[in-house]
Coordinates of C-alpha atoms in Angstrom, one line a residue:
M166 CA 100.1 125.8 87.0
P167 CA 100.9 124.6 83.6
H168 CA 103.2 121.7 82.9
S169 CA 106.0 122.9 80.4
G170 CA 109.0 121.1 79.6
K171 CA 110.3 117.6 78.1
G172 CA 109.7 116.2 81.3
P173 CA 106.5 113.9 82.9
K174 CA 104.0 116.0 85.0
L175 CA 104.8 115.8 88.4
S176 CA 102.8 116.0 91.5
G177 CA 104.0 119.0 94.1
R178 CA 104.9 116.8 96.9
F179 CA 104.7 112.7 98.2
S180 CA 102.2 113.0 101.3
R181 CA 103.2 110.0 102.4
S182 CA 104.0 109.5 106.3
D183 CA 105.5 107.0 108.2
E184 CA 108.7 105.9 109.3
Y185 CA 109.0 103.2 106.7
T186 CA 107.7 105.1 103.6
L187 CA 110.5 105.6 100.8
W188 CA 109.5 109.3 100.5
T189 CA 108.6 111.0 103.0
P190 CA 108.1 115.3 103.5
L191 CA 109.5 116.5 100.4
P192 CA 110.9 120.1 98.4
S193 CA 107.8 121.0 96.6
A194 CA 109.1 122.3 92.9
S195 CA 108.6 125.5 94.2
G196 CA 111.8 124.7 96.1
R197 CA 109.7 125.0 99.7
S198 CA 109.8 122.3 101.8
S199 CA 107.4 121.0 103.7
A200 CA 107.3 120.5 107.0
A201 CA 109.6 117.7 109.0
L202 CA 108.4 114.9 110.4
P203 CA 110.1 114.1 114.3
V204 CA 113.0 111.1 113.4
R205 CA 113.6 109.3 116.8
S206 CA 116.5 108.5 115.5
S207 CA 120.4 109.2 114.0
A208 CA 119.6 106.4 111.8
G209 CA 116.3 107.1 111.4
R210 CA 117.6 111.7 110.7
R211 CA 120.3 109.9 108.1
N212 CA 117.9 108.0 105.5
H213 CA 115.7 111.6 106.9
R214 CA 118.6 112.7 105.3
I215 CA 119.4 110.9 101.9
R216 CA 115.6 110.6 101.4
E217 CA 115.4 114.5 100.9
F218 CA 118.9 114.7 98.2
L219 CA 116.6 112.0 96.0
A220 CA 113.8 113.8 96.2
R221 CA 115.5 116.9 95.1
T222 CA 117.2 115.2 92.4
L223 CA 114.1 114.3 90.9
F224 CA 112.2 118.2 91.1
Q225 CA 115.5 119.5 89.6
F226 CA 115.5 117.1 86.4
H227 CA 111.1 118.1 86.3
D228 CA 112.1 122.2 87.4
S229 CA 114.6 121.9 84.2
G230 CA 112.8 120.4 81.4
R231 CA 114.8 118.0 81.5
P232 CA 113.1 114.1 81.2
V233 CA 112.4 112.4 84.6
G234 CA 114.7 109.5 84.6
W235 CA 112.0 106.4 85.5
A236 CA 115.3 104.2 85.7
F237 CA 115.7 106.4 88.6
I238 CA 111.7 105.5 90.2
S239 CA 112.5 102.7 89.4
F240 CA 115.1 101.6 91.9
M241 CA 113.3 104.0 94.6
A242 CA 110.7 101.6 94.0
F243 CA 112.6 98.7 94.5
F244 CA 114.5 99.6 96.6
S245 CA 111.0 100.8 98.8
L246 CA 110.2 97.4 98.6
I247 CA 113.4 95.3 99.5
R248 CA 113.7 97.4 102.7
V249 CA 110.1 96.0 103.1
F250 CA 111.0 92.5 103.4
F251 CA 114.0 93.3 104.9
I252 CA 111.6 94.5 107.8
L253 CA 109.7 92.2 107.7
G254 CA 112.7 89.2 107.9
R255 CA 114.4 91.1 111.3
I256 CA 117.5 90.8 109.3
S257 CA 119.3 93.4 111.3
N258 CA 119.0 90.1 113.8
L259 CA 120.1 87.6 111.6
P260 CA 123.5 87.4 112.4
T261 CA 122.7 85.9 115.6
V262 CA 121.7 83.4 113.4
W263 CA 125.4 82.5 111.6
T264 CA 126.6 82.6 115.5
N265 CA 124.7 79.5 116.4
V266 CA 125.6 78.1 113.8
L267 CA 128.8 78.7 114.0
V268 CA 128.2 77.5 117.8
G269 CA 126.7 74.8 116.9
W270 CA 129.9 73.2 114.5
F271 CA 133.0 74.1 116.2
L272 CA 131.6 72.1 118.9
C273 CA 131.5 69.0 118.1
G274 CA 134.9 69.7 116.2
G275 CA 134.1 70.9 112.3
N276 CA 136.1 72.4 110.6
W277 CA 136.0 75.7 108.0
S278 CA 134.1 74.3 105.1
P279 CA 132.0 74.6 102.1
E280 CA 129.1 73.0 104.3
L281 CA 129.5 75.5 106.8
A282 CA 128.3 77.8 104.2
W283 CA 125.2 75.9 103.3
I284 CA 123.4 75.4 106.3
A285 CA 124.6 79.4 107.7
L286 CA 122.3 79.9 104.1
G287 CA 119.8 77.4 104.4
V288 CA 119.5 78.0 108.2
S289 CA 119.0 81.8 107.0
G290 CA 116.2 81.3 104.7
L291 CA 114.2 79.6 107.8
Y292 CA 114.6 82.2 110.2
L293 CA 113.8 84.8 107.8
G294 CA 110.8 82.8 106.3
G295 CA 109.6 81.9 109.8
M296 CA 109.8 86.0 110.9
T297 CA 108.6 86.9 107.9
L298 CA 105.1 84.0 108.8
N299 CA 105.3 86.0 111.8
D300 CA 104.2 89.5 110.3
A301 CA 101.4 87.1 108.5
F302 CA 99.6 85.4 111.8
D303 CA 99.7 89.1 113.3
A304 CA 98.7 90.5 111.1
D305 CA 95.4 90.9 113.4
W306 CA 97.1 91.9 115.8
D307 CA 99.5 93.9 114.5
R308 CA 96.4 96.5 113.2
E309 CA 96.1 97.4 116.6
F310 CA 98.4 97.0 118.3
A311 CA 101.1 97.6 115.7
A312 CA 100.3 99.7 113.0
E313 CA 103.4 100.7 111.2
R314 CA 104.6 97.3 110.8
P315 CA 104.4 96.5 107.0
I316 CA 100.9 95.1 106.2
P317 CA 98.7 97.1 108.0
A318 CA 100.5 100.1 107.3
G319 CA 99.3 98.9 103.3
K320 CA 102.9 98.3 101.9
I321 CA 102.0 94.6 101.5
S322 CA 98.9 92.5 101.0
R323 CA 99.2 89.7 103.9
S324 CA 98.7 86.8 101.2
A325 CA 101.9 88.3 99.3
V326 CA 103.4 87.3 102.4
W327 CA 101.6 84.3 103.1
A328 CA 103.6 83.6 99.7
I329 CA 107.0 85.1 100.7
G330 CA 107.2 83.3 103.6
V331 CA 106.7 80.0 102.8
V332 CA 109.0 80.1 99.9
E333 CA 112.0 81.4 102.1
M334 CA 111.3 78.8 104.3
L335 CA 110.9 75.8 101.8
V336 CA 114.3 77.2 100.2
G337 CA 116.3 76.8 103.6
V338 CA 114.9 73.5 103.9
L339 CA 115.6 72.6 100.3
V340 CA 119.5 73.8 100.6
L341 CA 119.2 71.6 104.3
L342 CA 118.2 68.7 102.9
A343 CA 120.1 69.2 99.2
L344 CA 123.4 70.7 99.7
T345 CA 124.5 69.9 103.9
T346 CA 124.1 67.3 106.1
F347 CA 121.8 68.9 109.3
H348 CA 120.2 65.9 110.5
P349 CA 116.7 65.7 108.4
L350 CA 114.6 65.1 112.3
I351 CA 116.2 68.0 113.6
L352 CA 115.2 70.0 110.8
V353 CA 111.7 68.7 110.8
G354 CA 111.8 69.8 114.7
L355 CA 113.1 73.5 113.6
V356 CA 110.3 73.6 111.1
Q357 CA 107.9 72.4 113.1
A358 CA 109.2 75.1 116.0
I359 CA 108.7 77.8 113.6
L360 CA 105.4 77.3 112.6
L361 CA 104.4 76.8 116.5
Y362 CA 106.1 79.7 118.3
N363 CA 104.4 82.3 115.6
F364 CA 101.3 80.1 116.3
L365 CA 101.1 80.8 120.2
H366 CA 103.8 83.1 120.4
K367 CA 101.1 85.9 121.7
R368 CA 98.5 83.5 123.1
W369 CA 100.7 81.9 125.0
K370 CA 103.6 82.6 128.0
G371 CA 105.4 79.9 127.7
S372 CA 105.9 80.3 123.6
V373 CA 109.1 82.5 125.2
L374 CA 110.1 78.5 125.3
I375 CA 110.1 77.8 122.2
M376 CA 111.7 80.8 121.2
G377 CA 114.6 78.9 122.6
L378 CA 113.7 76.1 121.1
C379 CA 113.9 76.9 117.7
R380 CA 117.8 78.8 118.2
A381 CA 119.3 75.5 120.6
L382 CA 117.8 73.0 117.4
V383 CA 119.8 75.1 115.2
Y384 CA 122.7 74.9 117.5
V385 CA 121.8 70.7 117.5
G386 CA 121.3 70.3 113.9
A387 CA 125.0 72.5 112.7
G388 CA 126.7 70.0 115.0
S389 CA 124.6 66.7 113.7
A390 CA 126.2 68.2 110.3
V391 CA 129.7 67.7 111.8
V392 CA 128.8 64.6 112.7
A393 CA 126.9 63.2 109.6
Q394 CA 125.0 60.5 111.1
T395 CA 122.7 58.2 109.6
N396 CA 121.3 56.2 111.3
S397 CA 121.1 58.3 115.2
I398 CA 121.6 62.1 116.4
E399 CA 125.9 61.7 118.3
V400 CA 126.5 64.9 119.0
S401 CA 128.7 66.9 122.0
P402 CA 127.2 66.3 125.5
V403 CA 128.6 69.8 125.5
L404 CA 126.3 71.4 123.0
Y405 CA 123.2 70.3 124.6
F406 CA 123.6 71.8 127.7
V407 CA 125.1 74.7 126.3
A408 CA 121.4 74.9 123.8
V409 CA 120.1 74.0 127.3
D410 CA 120.8 76.9 128.6
L411 CA 120.3 79.0 125.1
I412 CA 116.6 78.0 126.0
L413 CA 116.7 78.9 129.5
Y414 CA 118.4 82.5 128.8
I415 CA 116.0 83.3 125.6
A416 CA 113.1 82.2 127.8
G417 CA 114.4 84.9 130.5
L418 CA 115.2 87.3 128.3
T419 CA 112.0 87.1 126.1
L420 CA 109.8 87.3 129.0
A421 CA 109.1 90.7 130.5
P422 CA 108.4 92.9 127.6
R423 CA 106.6 89.1 126.0
S424 CA 103.8 89.7 129.4
H425 CA 103.5 93.8 128.1
H426 CA 102.2 92.6 124.8
L427 CA 99.6 90.4 126.1
E428 CA 98.4 92.0 128.3
S429 CA 98.4 95.4 126.3

């Protein structure tokens, strides 16, 4: 069918259909809708409706002969990329990292101060970097057992994920070293624990203890910033007790599903 009007020629519909793709089945240029994909959750249904609305708007521009806004299309591509970053970083769990920082800080007698925000920012960088690198470490496993993850789904390359994860972790390390009194030895231990967990967690069931250790080191590191000792780490004994409890809690909470994945 010949293309008329001033707008660029567009294909009738997009065919990308996995749950993380920006465009799911959309209306054709004639206005007829393709069959909707099953949506598993209320959030999924809401996102699906938003995508359909944006797609109809795009095709209305096209059918009316007005030029399609390339700025709009570029924004949608940027939104899709940001969504991939959020999926890689498991950003929905990020507030739990902030609560870890708050617990360690206030248990050691800290008060509200700008340094607390810098610690939260630095630890957030370590968390996002660690989660992103988790996908890079697990890419081969994900291709077989979790094809919806960004790397096997073809949304981003493995090398790009490696680069993003390393940059995020470096930013976190630099923020903590330059702008806080987070103890350097604890920081080194935290980075090593994150990398060791990513390497082992599909190979060893006991890696759940390392996961708990990562969280515990956030507690102790935030507490060490309150104490701000240069030659020794002197934090509240209560904080060590809470950190050990946290390791056991996370290990127990994670062991059952992790065993299932390892057996798979």
